[in-house]
PDB file of C-alpha atoms in Angstrom:
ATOM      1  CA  UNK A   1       2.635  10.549  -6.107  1.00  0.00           C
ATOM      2  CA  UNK A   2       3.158  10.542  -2.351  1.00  0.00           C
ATOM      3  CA  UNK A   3       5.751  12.881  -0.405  1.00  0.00           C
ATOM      4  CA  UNK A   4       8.904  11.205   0.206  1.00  0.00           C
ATOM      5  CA  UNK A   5       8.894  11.998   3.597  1.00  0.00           C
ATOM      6  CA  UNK A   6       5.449   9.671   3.726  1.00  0.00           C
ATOM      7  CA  UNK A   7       7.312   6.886   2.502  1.00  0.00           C
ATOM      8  CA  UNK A   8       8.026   4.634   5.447  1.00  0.00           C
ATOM      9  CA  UNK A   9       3.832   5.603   6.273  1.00  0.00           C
ATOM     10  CA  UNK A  10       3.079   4.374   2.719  1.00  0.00           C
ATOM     11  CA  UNK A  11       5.326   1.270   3.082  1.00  0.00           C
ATOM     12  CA  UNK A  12       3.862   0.193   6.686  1.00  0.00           C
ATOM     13  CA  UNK A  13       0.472   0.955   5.288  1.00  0.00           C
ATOM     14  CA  UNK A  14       1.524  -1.889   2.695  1.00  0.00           C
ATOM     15  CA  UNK A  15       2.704  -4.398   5.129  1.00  0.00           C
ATOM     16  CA  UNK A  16       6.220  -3.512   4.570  1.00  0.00           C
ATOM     17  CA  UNK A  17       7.985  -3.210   7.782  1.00  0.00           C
ATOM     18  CA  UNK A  18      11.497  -0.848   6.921  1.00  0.00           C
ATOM     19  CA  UNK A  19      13.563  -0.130   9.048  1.00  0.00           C
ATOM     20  CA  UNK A  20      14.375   3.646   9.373  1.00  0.00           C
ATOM     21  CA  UNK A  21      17.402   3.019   7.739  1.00  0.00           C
ATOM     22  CA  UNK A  22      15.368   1.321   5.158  1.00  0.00           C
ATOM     23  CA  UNK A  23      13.487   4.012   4.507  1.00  0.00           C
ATOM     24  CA  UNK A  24      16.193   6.274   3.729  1.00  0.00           C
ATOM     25  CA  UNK A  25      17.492   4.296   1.396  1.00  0.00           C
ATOM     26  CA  UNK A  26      14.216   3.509  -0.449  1.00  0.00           C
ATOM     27  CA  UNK A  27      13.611   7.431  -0.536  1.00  0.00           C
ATOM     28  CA  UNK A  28      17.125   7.782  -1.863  1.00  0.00           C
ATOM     29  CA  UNK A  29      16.102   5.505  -4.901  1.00  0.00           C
ATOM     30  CA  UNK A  30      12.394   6.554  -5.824  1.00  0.00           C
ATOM     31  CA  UNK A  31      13.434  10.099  -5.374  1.00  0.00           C
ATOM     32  CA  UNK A  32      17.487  10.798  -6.518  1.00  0.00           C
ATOM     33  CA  UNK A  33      16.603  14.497  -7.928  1.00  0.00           C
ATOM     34  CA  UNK A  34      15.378  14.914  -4.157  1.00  0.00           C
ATOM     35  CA  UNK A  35      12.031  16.221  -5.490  1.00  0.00           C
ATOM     36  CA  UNK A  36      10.556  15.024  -2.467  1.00  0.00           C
ATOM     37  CA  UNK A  37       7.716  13.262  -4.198  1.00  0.00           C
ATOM     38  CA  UNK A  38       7.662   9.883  -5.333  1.00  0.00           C
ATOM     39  CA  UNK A  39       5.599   8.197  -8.359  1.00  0.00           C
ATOM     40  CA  UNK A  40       3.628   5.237  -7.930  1.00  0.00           C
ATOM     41  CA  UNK A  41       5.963   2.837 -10.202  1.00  0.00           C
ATOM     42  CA  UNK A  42       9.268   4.279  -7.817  1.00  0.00           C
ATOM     43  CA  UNK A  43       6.874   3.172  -5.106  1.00  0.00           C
ATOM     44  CA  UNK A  44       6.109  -0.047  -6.445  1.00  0.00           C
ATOM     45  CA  UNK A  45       9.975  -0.666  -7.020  1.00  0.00           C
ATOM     46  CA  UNK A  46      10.768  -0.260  -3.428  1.00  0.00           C
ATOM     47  CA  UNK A  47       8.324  -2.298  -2.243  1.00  0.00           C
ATOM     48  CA  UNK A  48       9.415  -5.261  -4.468  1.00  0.00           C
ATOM     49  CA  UNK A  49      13.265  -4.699  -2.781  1.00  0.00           C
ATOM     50  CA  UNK A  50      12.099  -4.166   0.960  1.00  0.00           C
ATOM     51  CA  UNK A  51       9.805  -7.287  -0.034  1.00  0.00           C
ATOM     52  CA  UNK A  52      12.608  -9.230  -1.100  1.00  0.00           C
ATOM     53  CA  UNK A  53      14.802  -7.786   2.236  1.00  0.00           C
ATOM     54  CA  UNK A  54      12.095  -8.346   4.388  1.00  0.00           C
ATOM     55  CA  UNK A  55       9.270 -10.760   2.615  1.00  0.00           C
ATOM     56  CA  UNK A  56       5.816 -10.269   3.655  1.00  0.00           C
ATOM     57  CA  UNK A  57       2.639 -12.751   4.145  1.00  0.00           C
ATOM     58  CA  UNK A  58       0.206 -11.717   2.053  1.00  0.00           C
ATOM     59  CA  UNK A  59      -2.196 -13.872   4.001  1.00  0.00           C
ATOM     60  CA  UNK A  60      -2.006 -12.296   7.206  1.00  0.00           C
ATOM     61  CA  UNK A  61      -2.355  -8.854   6.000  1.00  0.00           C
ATOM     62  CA  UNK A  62      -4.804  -9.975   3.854  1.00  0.00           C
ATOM     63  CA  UNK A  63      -6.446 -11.219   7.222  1.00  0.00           C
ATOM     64  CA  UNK A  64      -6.480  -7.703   8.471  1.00  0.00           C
ATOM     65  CA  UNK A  65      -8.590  -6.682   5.256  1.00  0.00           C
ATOM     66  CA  UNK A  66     -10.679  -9.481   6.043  1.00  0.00           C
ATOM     67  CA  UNK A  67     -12.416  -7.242   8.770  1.00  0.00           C
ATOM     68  CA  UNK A  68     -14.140  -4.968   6.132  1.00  0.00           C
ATOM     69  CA  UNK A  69     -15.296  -7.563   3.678  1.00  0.00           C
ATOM     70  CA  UNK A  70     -18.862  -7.820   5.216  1.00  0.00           C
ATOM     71  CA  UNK A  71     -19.768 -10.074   2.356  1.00  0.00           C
ATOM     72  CA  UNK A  72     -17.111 -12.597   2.322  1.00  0.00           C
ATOM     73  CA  UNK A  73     -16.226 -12.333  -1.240  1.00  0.00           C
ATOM     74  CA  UNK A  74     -12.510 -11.105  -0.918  1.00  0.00           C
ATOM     75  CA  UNK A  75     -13.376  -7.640  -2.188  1.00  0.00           C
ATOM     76  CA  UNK A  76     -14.032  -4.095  -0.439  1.00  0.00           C
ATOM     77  CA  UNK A  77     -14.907  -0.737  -1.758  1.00  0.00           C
ATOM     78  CA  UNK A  78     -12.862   2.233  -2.751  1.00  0.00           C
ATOM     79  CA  UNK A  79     -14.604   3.969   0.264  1.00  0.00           C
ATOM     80  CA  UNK A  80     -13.447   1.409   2.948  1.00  0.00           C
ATOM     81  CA  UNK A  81      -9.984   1.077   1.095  1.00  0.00           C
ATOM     82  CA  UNK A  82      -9.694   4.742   1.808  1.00  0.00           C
ATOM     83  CA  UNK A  83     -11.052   4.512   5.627  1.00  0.00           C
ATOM     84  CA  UNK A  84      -8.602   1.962   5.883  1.00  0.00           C
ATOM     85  CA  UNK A  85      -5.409   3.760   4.442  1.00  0.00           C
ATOM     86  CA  UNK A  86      -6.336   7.145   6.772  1.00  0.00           C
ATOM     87  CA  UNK A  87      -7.618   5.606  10.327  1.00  0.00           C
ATOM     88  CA  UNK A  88      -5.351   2.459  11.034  1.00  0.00           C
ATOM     89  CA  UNK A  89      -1.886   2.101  11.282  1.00  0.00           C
ATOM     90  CA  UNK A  90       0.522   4.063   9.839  1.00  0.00           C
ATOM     91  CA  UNK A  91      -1.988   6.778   8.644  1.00  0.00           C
ATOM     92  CA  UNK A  92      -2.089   8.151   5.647  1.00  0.00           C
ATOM     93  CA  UNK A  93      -4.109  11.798   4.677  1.00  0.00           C
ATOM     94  CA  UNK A  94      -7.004  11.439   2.455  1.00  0.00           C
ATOM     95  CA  UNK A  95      -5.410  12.916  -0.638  1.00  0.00           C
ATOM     96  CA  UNK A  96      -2.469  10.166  -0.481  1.00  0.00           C
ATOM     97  CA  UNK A  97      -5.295   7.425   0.353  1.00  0.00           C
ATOM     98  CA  UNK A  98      -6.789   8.722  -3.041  1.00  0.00           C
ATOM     99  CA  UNK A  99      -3.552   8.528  -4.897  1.00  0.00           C
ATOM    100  CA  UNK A 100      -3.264   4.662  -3.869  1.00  0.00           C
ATOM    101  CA  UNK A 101      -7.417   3.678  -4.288  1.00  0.00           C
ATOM    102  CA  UNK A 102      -6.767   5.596  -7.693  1.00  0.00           C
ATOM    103  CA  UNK A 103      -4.551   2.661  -8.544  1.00  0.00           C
ATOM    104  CA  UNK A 104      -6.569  -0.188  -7.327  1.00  0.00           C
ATOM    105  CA  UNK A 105      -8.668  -1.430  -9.946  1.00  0.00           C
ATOM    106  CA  UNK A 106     -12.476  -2.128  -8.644  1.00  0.00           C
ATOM    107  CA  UNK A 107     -15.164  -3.876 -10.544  1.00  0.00           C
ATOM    108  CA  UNK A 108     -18.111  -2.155 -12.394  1.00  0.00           C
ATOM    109  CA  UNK A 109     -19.723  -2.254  -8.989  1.00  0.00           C
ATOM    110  CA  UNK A 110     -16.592   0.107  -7.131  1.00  0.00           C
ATOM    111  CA  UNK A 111     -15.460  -3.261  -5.397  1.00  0.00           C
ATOM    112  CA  UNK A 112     -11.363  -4.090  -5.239  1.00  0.00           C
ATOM    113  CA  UNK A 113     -10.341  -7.352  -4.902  1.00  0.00           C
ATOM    114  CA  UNK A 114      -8.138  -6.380  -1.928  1.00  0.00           C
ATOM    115  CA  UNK A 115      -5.666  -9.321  -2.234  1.00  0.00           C
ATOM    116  CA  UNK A 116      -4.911  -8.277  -5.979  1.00  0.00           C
ATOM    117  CA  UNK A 117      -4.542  -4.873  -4.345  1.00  0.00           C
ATOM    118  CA  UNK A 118      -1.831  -6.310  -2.318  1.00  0.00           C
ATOM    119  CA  UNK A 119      -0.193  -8.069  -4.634  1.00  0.00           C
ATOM    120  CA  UNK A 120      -0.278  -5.612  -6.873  1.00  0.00           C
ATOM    121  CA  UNK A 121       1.336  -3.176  -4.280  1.00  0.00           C
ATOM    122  CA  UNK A 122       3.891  -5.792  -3.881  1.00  0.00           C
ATOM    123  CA  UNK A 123       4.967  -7.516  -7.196  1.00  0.00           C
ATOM    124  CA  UNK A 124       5.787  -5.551 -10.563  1.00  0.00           C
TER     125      UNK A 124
END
């Protein structure tokens, strides 16, 4: 789970691009106990609706991803996942980086295919 108060950080770090007012209202659904924590699957929900208000190319952003994939095979590791989650953009801390590579599923070799890992961020 991440904090609710990370969501619009999580969401930017997925592409999305909420408004504030977005945000509240996403938090409002993936959290309505007001825990202040938010489940991957809430997560995933929100993204599909902020997707659907504001749709996303998965091609550019998978562009940006592009960067790190020294071998050109459309797949990074956990490790640059992570360095990618916590040093650009809308940051994220290491342990909610974690909680997000956690869910990306990598080959027997660690790699993550990282336009699955989009879409999968994206669709449910």
């Amino acid at each position: 789970s991440i904090p609710a108060s990370k969501m619009g950080l999580a969401v930017r770090a997925a592409g999305g691009y909420p408004t504030q007012e977005q945000v509240k209202t996403m938090i409002s659904k993936a959290d309505p106990s007001g825990s202040g924590k938010i489940g991957l699957d809430a997560f995933l929900t929100q993204m599909e609706w902020i997707n659907k208000v504001n749709p996303l190319d998965l091609n550019e952003i998978g562009a940006s991803f592009k960067i790190f994939d020294k071998d050109d095979n459309g797949c990074i590791s956990r490790v640059e996942l992570a360095h990618i989650l916590t040093s650009m953009g809308d940051k994220l801390t290491m342990d909610e980086a974690d909680e997000f590579v956690k869910e990306a599923y990598a080959d027997k070799d660690g790699s993550i295919n990282y336009m699955q890992f989009l879409k999968q961020l994206t669709e449910t």
